[in-house]
């Protein structure tokens, strides 16, 4: 492992990995799912899955990264030449996700500008968001600015760039989350929404809700994107992997829970207790929440703080995706890291153009009603990621054997406390869960079931 490209401390690694895990999925999907599937009951199920299913997959990827010192592209072939295809598939995923993620990051950046320059009233208009994303030029400018912000961090390197910026952005993100959540829950009518969010409702627990919780864990923890393998390759040998993963889980789950406290009571109070008002995805963030903020005392300030928080979350995830793509090309070519970063940036902006124009002049290009961006999201998240994660579990469980991961974990600690649980999870539980996630995600996209 190149010591120049490594994290200098455990806290630096944990914050960078947590920053990758804490993304838009925590903010615009988790609150919706929690509210839909039984509030406190969903929270409990999610927590159990995080400390078992999520834990096993994170430990696996970080250990593979550290034991090989390679990006996802070469990590699997280093361990077993016949299984190199897993790394190839895993390397395609961040290359698909990063361009369209930067499109959405550009939208967030635009909304930050709107709220910080006193134009919050404009964002309340029903046609504001649709008018903005269907525009040809402006969204491209914002996506380029967002991408360049990520590039600036990558150019500074792993230690001075990713680690240092994570040490700044992650604590700020936590503080903002707590402050906004406190502000929201103390608004008139919000307490009913808080109770709705955290009170267990067992009548809403069903197989679909458990599948939704599994999917949320899978997508929100940066699993099967090559990110954790890449970050693992930068991890010093004396860093305790098991405790690091536990800390990443705490950050990810805490921010997801706080996102619910920020969003569910606010929307609930705004809509007079109407559950249907709580949507998921861009509609919640860019259409519904501006209306909610507009109806609150101090709503403009709250809106500005919220979109700054969202920008931090989007940036930390985009940085991890870009670092993963850069590391793949550095591994493949052995070329200059800074030159490759510049070339990747240009490639990302060019590749992002179709996803951006897919809401405007190229909106006629769609598949089954999915826009270009949605198609990229479906193929990467709902198809490729579960396939790569399943192949990884089979590889570790039956080809390489779990002992290799256990030995890697024990390099930095006398004992792997969850060793027996890990073996059961990676060999028997995780593969089944991932197949269920793959099937349910495809059925959801086809409209057969609704997650």
XYZ file of C-alpha atoms in Angstrom:
451
model
C 0.000 0.000 0.000
C 1.275 3.451 -0.930
C 1.575 5.246 2.405
C 1.135 8.626 0.687
C -2.317 7.434 -0.344
C -3.567 6.303 3.048
C -5.673 7.536 5.912
C -3.596 8.881 8.788
C -6.028 7.875 11.522
C -8.978 5.635 12.329
C -11.260 8.646 12.839
C -10.264 9.991 9.416
C -11.170 6.680 7.782
C -14.434 6.331 9.720
C -15.553 9.874 8.848
C -14.649 9.437 5.158
C -16.425 6.060 4.944
C -19.415 7.398 6.886
C -19.489 10.413 4.564
C -19.733 8.047 1.629
C -22.517 6.072 3.302
C -24.462 9.170 4.363
C -25.941 10.358 1.097
C -29.188 11.378 -0.535
C -30.746 7.970 0.166
C -30.648 8.672 3.894
C -32.366 12.004 3.401
C -35.044 11.362 0.813
C -35.843 7.638 1.104
C -35.347 6.562 4.720
C -37.948 8.959 6.262
C -40.543 7.890 3.678
C -39.937 4.174 4.327
C -39.970 4.584 8.106
C -43.259 6.449 7.985
C -44.788 3.941 5.567
C -43.734 0.750 7.358
C -44.606 1.206 10.996
C -42.398 3.997 12.349
C -40.539 2.647 15.375
C -41.001 -0.914 14.136
C -39.220 -0.104 10.876
C -36.474 1.698 12.827
C -35.921 -1.421 14.952
C -35.824 -3.724 11.903
C -33.416 -1.352 10.149
C -31.114 -1.263 13.184
C -31.036 -5.063 13.462
C -30.223 -5.378 9.759
C -27.529 -2.681 9.997
C -25.598 -4.464 12.776
C -25.846 -7.848 11.052
C -26.384 -7.800 7.281
C -24.778 -4.370 6.707
C -21.937 -5.164 9.116
C -20.978 -8.381 7.292
C -20.859 -6.733 3.874
C -18.867 -3.705 5.086
C -16.309 -5.862 6.923
C -15.928 -7.993 3.793
C -15.271 -5.128 1.379
C -12.956 -3.160 3.685
C -10.945 -6.323 4.446
C -10.597 -7.203 0.744
C -9.355 -3.668 0.089
C -6.779 -3.714 2.868
C -5.465 -7.236 2.240
C -4.866 -6.487 -1.464
C -4.060 -2.757 -1.383
C -5.919 -2.532 -4.718
C -9.001 -0.853 -6.138
C -12.082 -2.959 -6.880
C -10.800 -3.586 -10.416
C -7.776 -5.643 -9.352
C -8.652 -6.693 -5.787
C -10.552 -9.844 -6.752
C -8.106 -10.951 -9.455
C -5.266 -10.491 -6.942
C -7.004 -12.961 -4.621
C -8.176 -15.351 -7.347
C -7.554 -14.830 -11.068
C -10.726 -16.730 -12.041
C -12.858 -14.289 -10.027
C -11.496 -11.088 -11.537
C -14.827 -10.560 -13.339
C -16.366 -9.502 -9.996
C -13.934 -6.603 -9.845
C -14.653 -5.635 -13.446
C -18.411 -5.543 -12.815
C -17.845 -3.718 -9.523
C -15.752 -1.088 -11.314
C -18.489 -0.343 -13.850
C -20.960 0.603 -11.095
C -19.313 3.830 -9.794
C -18.648 4.886 -13.397
C -22.397 4.715 -14.090
C -23.495 6.275 -10.792
C -21.065 9.215 -10.549
C -22.269 11.181 -13.624
C -25.982 11.094 -12.735
C -25.208 11.653 -9.044
C -23.413 14.853 -10.062
C -26.542 15.921 -11.965
C -28.556 15.612 -8.736
C -25.688 17.270 -6.824
C -26.030 20.175 -9.245
C -29.726 20.455 -8.393
C -28.873 20.590 -4.686
C -26.236 23.274 -5.340
C -28.823 25.320 -7.240
C -31.282 25.122 -4.351
C -28.543 26.204 -1.915
C -27.986 29.271 -4.093
C -31.754 29.944 -4.219
C -32.123 29.881 -0.429
C -28.884 31.727 0.345
C -29.717 34.589 -2.030
C -33.222 35.224 -0.708
C -35.144 33.563 -3.559
C -36.885 30.970 -1.371
C -40.332 32.136 -2.532
C -39.438 31.172 -6.101
C -38.790 27.558 -5.063
C -42.342 27.243 -3.719
C -43.931 27.602 -7.171
C -45.337 24.323 -8.505
C -43.416 24.603 -11.765
C -40.078 25.803 -10.329
C -38.307 22.434 -10.054
C -39.700 21.051 -13.310
C -38.851 24.271 -15.121
C -35.311 24.225 -13.788
C -34.406 20.615 -14.619
C -36.010 20.831 -18.090
C -33.803 23.816 -18.923
C -30.920 22.907 -21.218
C -28.053 25.105 -20.026
C -28.441 26.005 -16.353
C -28.507 22.457 -14.869
C -25.315 21.678 -16.827
C -23.570 24.654 -15.226
C -24.583 23.551 -11.730
C -23.563 19.934 -12.355
C -20.152 21.149 -13.562
C -19.702 23.298 -10.431
C -20.647 20.392 -8.165
C -18.310 18.020 -10.036
C -15.421 20.491 -9.836
C -15.930 20.833 -6.071
C -15.488 17.053 -5.766
C -12.468 17.183 -8.087
C -10.751 19.824 -5.930
C -10.858 17.448 -2.947
C -9.581 14.451 -4.944
C -6.679 16.504 -6.320
C -5.498 17.145 -2.747
C -5.097 13.398 -2.195
C -6.446 10.882 0.291
C -4.959 12.313 3.472
C -4.968 16.061 2.783
C -8.098 15.963 0.660
C -10.652 13.264 1.470
C -9.670 12.750 5.118
C -9.366 16.428 6.009
C -12.577 17.503 4.255
C -14.443 14.601 5.910
C -13.216 15.777 9.312
C -14.834 19.144 8.565
C -18.007 18.204 6.687
C -19.134 15.206 8.752
C -19.197 16.980 12.148
C -20.932 19.949 10.476
C -23.456 17.578 8.923
C -24.202 16.005 12.319
C -24.541 19.402 14.035
C -26.824 20.725 11.291
C -28.948 17.573 11.470
C -29.414 17.925 15.229
C -30.154 21.672 15.054
C -32.681 21.293 12.219
C -34.348 18.298 13.895
C -34.739 20.248 17.175
C -36.144 23.246 15.300
C -38.647 21.099 13.389
C -39.945 19.040 16.308
C -40.608 22.207 18.331
C -42.866 23.702 15.627
C -46.644 23.814 16.237
C -48.300 20.552 15.212
C -44.996 18.731 14.735
C -45.195 16.522 17.818
C -47.995 14.473 16.268
C -45.608 13.761 13.389
C -42.818 12.789 15.807
C -45.117 10.251 17.460
C -46.195 8.970 14.030
C -42.509 8.551 13.104
C -41.163 6.802 16.224
C -44.200 4.960 17.641
C -44.168 1.277 16.651
C -47.110 0.257 14.482
C -47.036 -3.508 14.021
C -50.035 -3.455 11.691
C -47.810 -1.941 8.991
C -45.066 -4.556 9.274
C -45.029 -6.963 6.334
C -42.633 -8.746 4.009
C -42.508 -5.742 1.675
C -41.437 -3.478 4.552
C -38.643 -5.859 5.571
C -37.474 -5.997 1.935
C -37.538 -2.191 1.837
C -35.401 -2.051 5.010
C -32.903 -4.524 3.522
C -32.715 -2.501 0.329
C -32.239 0.751 2.229
C -29.348 -0.746 4.234
C -27.783 -2.075 1.062
C -28.028 1.149 -0.938
C -27.252 3.608 1.865
C -24.016 1.984 3.094
C -22.052 2.300 -0.175
C -21.916 -1.479 -0.573
C -20.963 -3.068 -3.928
C -19.846 0.248 -5.462
C -16.123 -0.381 -5.099
C -15.952 2.459 -2.579
C -15.323 0.463 0.586
C -12.752 -1.724 -1.186
C -10.948 1.437 -2.336
C -11.091 3.064 1.101
C -10.023 -0.250 2.656
C -6.928 -0.227 0.440
C -5.952 3.079 2.087
C -6.491 1.732 5.617
C -3.390 1.344 7.838
C -2.713 -2.181 9.083
C -3.106 -1.210 12.737
C -6.656 0.117 12.312
C -9.347 -2.068 13.888
C -11.738 -2.962 11.054
C -14.495 -4.368 13.271
C -14.810 -1.301 15.504
C -14.427 1.023 12.507
C -17.407 -0.632 10.800
C -19.469 -0.317 13.981
C -18.716 3.415 14.056
C -19.643 3.801 10.361
C -22.965 2.081 11.108
C -23.636 4.438 14.022
C -23.040 7.521 11.845
C -25.139 6.207 8.972
C -28.068 5.106 11.153
C -27.982 8.256 13.292
C -28.141 10.564 10.265
C -30.942 8.476 8.748
C -32.897 8.687 12.017
C -32.307 12.444 12.280
C -33.413 12.846 8.653
C -36.722 11.340 9.687
C -37.005 13.774 12.596
C -36.268 16.644 10.212
C -38.686 15.619 7.484
C -41.589 13.491 8.796
C -42.890 15.900 11.499
C -42.441 18.900 9.193
C -44.350 17.357 6.285
C -46.898 15.816 8.649
C -47.672 19.180 10.284
C -47.742 20.954 6.900
C -50.152 18.412 5.399
C -52.384 18.253 8.475
C -51.513 14.627 9.198
C -51.970 13.426 5.610
C -49.649 10.431 5.121
C -49.751 10.631 1.312
C -47.907 13.978 1.408
C -44.727 12.191 2.446
C -43.233 11.073 -0.855
C -39.764 9.750 -1.635
C -37.007 10.913 -3.943
C -36.582 14.294 -5.652
C -40.270 15.194 -5.295
C -39.936 15.226 -1.502
C -36.757 17.261 -1.446
C -37.232 19.740 -4.256
C -41.022 20.172 -4.414
C -42.667 19.290 -1.094
C -40.062 20.530 1.419
C -39.775 24.072 -0.040
C -43.544 24.387 0.472
C -43.166 23.092 4.039
C -40.374 25.580 4.784
C -42.438 28.408 3.296
C -45.253 27.697 5.744
C -42.962 27.858 8.802
C -41.777 30.797 10.857
C -38.064 31.068 10.031
C -38.601 28.763 7.090
C -36.141 30.532 4.762
C -33.305 30.098 7.268
C -34.346 26.507 7.896
C -34.465 25.844 4.152
C -30.985 27.297 3.660
C -29.596 25.193 6.526
C -31.316 22.079 5.181
C -29.989 22.408 1.644
C -26.489 23.130 2.945
C -26.776 19.869 4.911
C -27.973 18.040 1.785
C -25.080 19.538 -0.193
C -22.569 18.265 2.394
C -24.139 14.779 2.236
C -24.126 14.785 -1.575
C -20.526 16.049 -1.727
C -19.081 13.437 0.637
C -20.750 10.684 -1.408
C -19.652 12.155 -4.759
C -16.074 12.490 -3.476
C -16.000 8.789 -2.545
C -17.417 7.805 -5.943
C -14.894 9.946 -7.809
C -12.005 8.651 -5.701
C -13.089 5.098 -6.530
C -13.160 5.820 -10.276
C -9.786 7.597 -10.130
C -8.228 4.711 -8.180
C -9.513 2.228 -10.780
C -7.821 4.108 -13.638
C -4.632 4.643 -11.628
C -4.532 0.897 -10.921
C -5.229 0.052 -14.550
C -2.813 2.478 -16.223
C -0.247 3.275 -13.541
C -0.586 6.875 -14.723
C -0.267 10.193 -12.913
C -3.035 10.536 -10.316
C -3.654 14.264 -10.875
C -3.819 13.917 -14.672
C -6.218 10.967 -14.344
C -8.371 13.003 -11.923
C -8.650 15.812 -14.487
C -9.500 13.353 -17.271
C -12.098 11.602 -15.063
C -13.675 14.996 -14.277
C -14.027 15.805 -17.974
C -15.426 12.331 -18.616
C -17.953 12.651 -15.770
C -19.273 16.013 -16.981
C -19.615 14.737 -20.565
C -21.244 11.475 -19.405
C -23.651 13.428 -17.191
C -25.055 15.494 -20.061
C -27.578 12.837 -21.255
C -28.939 12.381 -17.701
C -29.410 16.136 -17.390
C -30.942 16.632 -20.830
C -33.203 13.629 -20.225
C -35.559 15.950 -18.348
C -35.635 18.469 -21.199
C -34.753 18.199 -24.880
C -34.067 14.449 -24.608
C -37.117 13.645 -22.467
C -38.504 11.579 -25.351
C -35.734 9.032 -24.722
C -37.099 6.689 -22.069
C -37.592 3.035 -21.256
C -40.782 1.926 -19.562
C -41.415 5.496 -18.471
C -37.925 5.832 -16.958
C -35.831 8.898 -17.849
C -32.168 8.489 -18.859
C -31.137 9.241 -15.257
C -33.647 6.733 -13.877
C -32.438 4.096 -16.347
C -28.837 4.579 -15.184
C -29.988 4.411 -11.565
C -32.006 1.243 -12.163
C -29.244 -0.591 -14.029
C -26.517 0.327 -11.516
C -28.450 0.170 -8.233
C -31.157 -2.403 -8.835
C -29.322 -4.815 -11.144
C -25.523 -4.575 -11.056
C -25.033 -3.799 -7.348
C -26.978 -6.827 -6.043
C -25.266 -9.081 -8.604
C -21.792 -7.890 -7.519
C -22.679 -8.153 -3.817
C -24.036 -11.692 -4.305
C -20.915 -12.723 -6.236
C -18.743 -11.213 -3.471
C -20.561 -13.240 -0.794
C -20.189 -16.462 -2.783
C -16.517 -15.689 -3.435
C -15.716 -15.027 0.234
C -17.997 -17.742 1.602
C -17.060 -20.609 -0.703
C -13.985 -19.763 -2.831
C -11.617 -17.677 -0.720
C -13.310 -18.822 2.536
C -14.302 -16.520 5.453
C -11.061 -17.319 7.301
C -9.149 -14.962 4.983
C -11.347 -12.035 6.047
C -11.229 -13.109 9.691
C -7.409 -13.237 9.552
C -7.335 -9.746 8.001
C -9.569 -8.354 10.749
C -7.363 -10.014 13.396
C -4.237 -8.324 12.029
C -5.201 -5.211 13.976
C -7.012 -6.720 16.967
C -6.477 -9.843 19.109
C -9.994 -11.098 18.449
C -12.783 -10.700 15.906
C -15.679 -10.486 18.379
C -18.372 -11.201 15.809
C -16.457 -13.965 14.013
C -19.106 -16.716 14.301
C -21.915 -14.339 13.385
C -19.882 -13.097 10.409
C -19.375 -16.605 9.003
C -23.098 -17.420 9.181
C -24.061 -14.091 7.658
C -21.604 -14.090 4.746
C -22.188 -17.750 3.788
C -25.905 -18.206 4.322
C -27.848 -15.057 5.247
C -26.396 -12.245 3.108
C -26.591 -14.116 -0.244
C -30.289 -14.884 0.313
C -31.026 -11.300 1.392
C -29.231 -9.917 -1.661
C -31.180 -12.154 -4.048
C -34.394 -10.923 -2.407
C -33.215 -7.315 -2.817
C -32.457 -7.927 -6.504
C -35.867 -9.513 -7.155
C -37.822 -6.899 -5.178
C -35.953 -3.982 -6.775
C -36.702 -5.239 -10.281
C -40.357 -5.894 -9.394
C -40.596 -2.407 -7.865
C -39.168 -0.822 -11.017
C -41.654 -2.800 -13.104
C -44.518 -1.573 -10.928
C -45.477 -5.088 -9.789
C -44.807 -4.263 -6.133
C -44.410 -0.877 -4.457
C -41.548 -0.356 -2.015
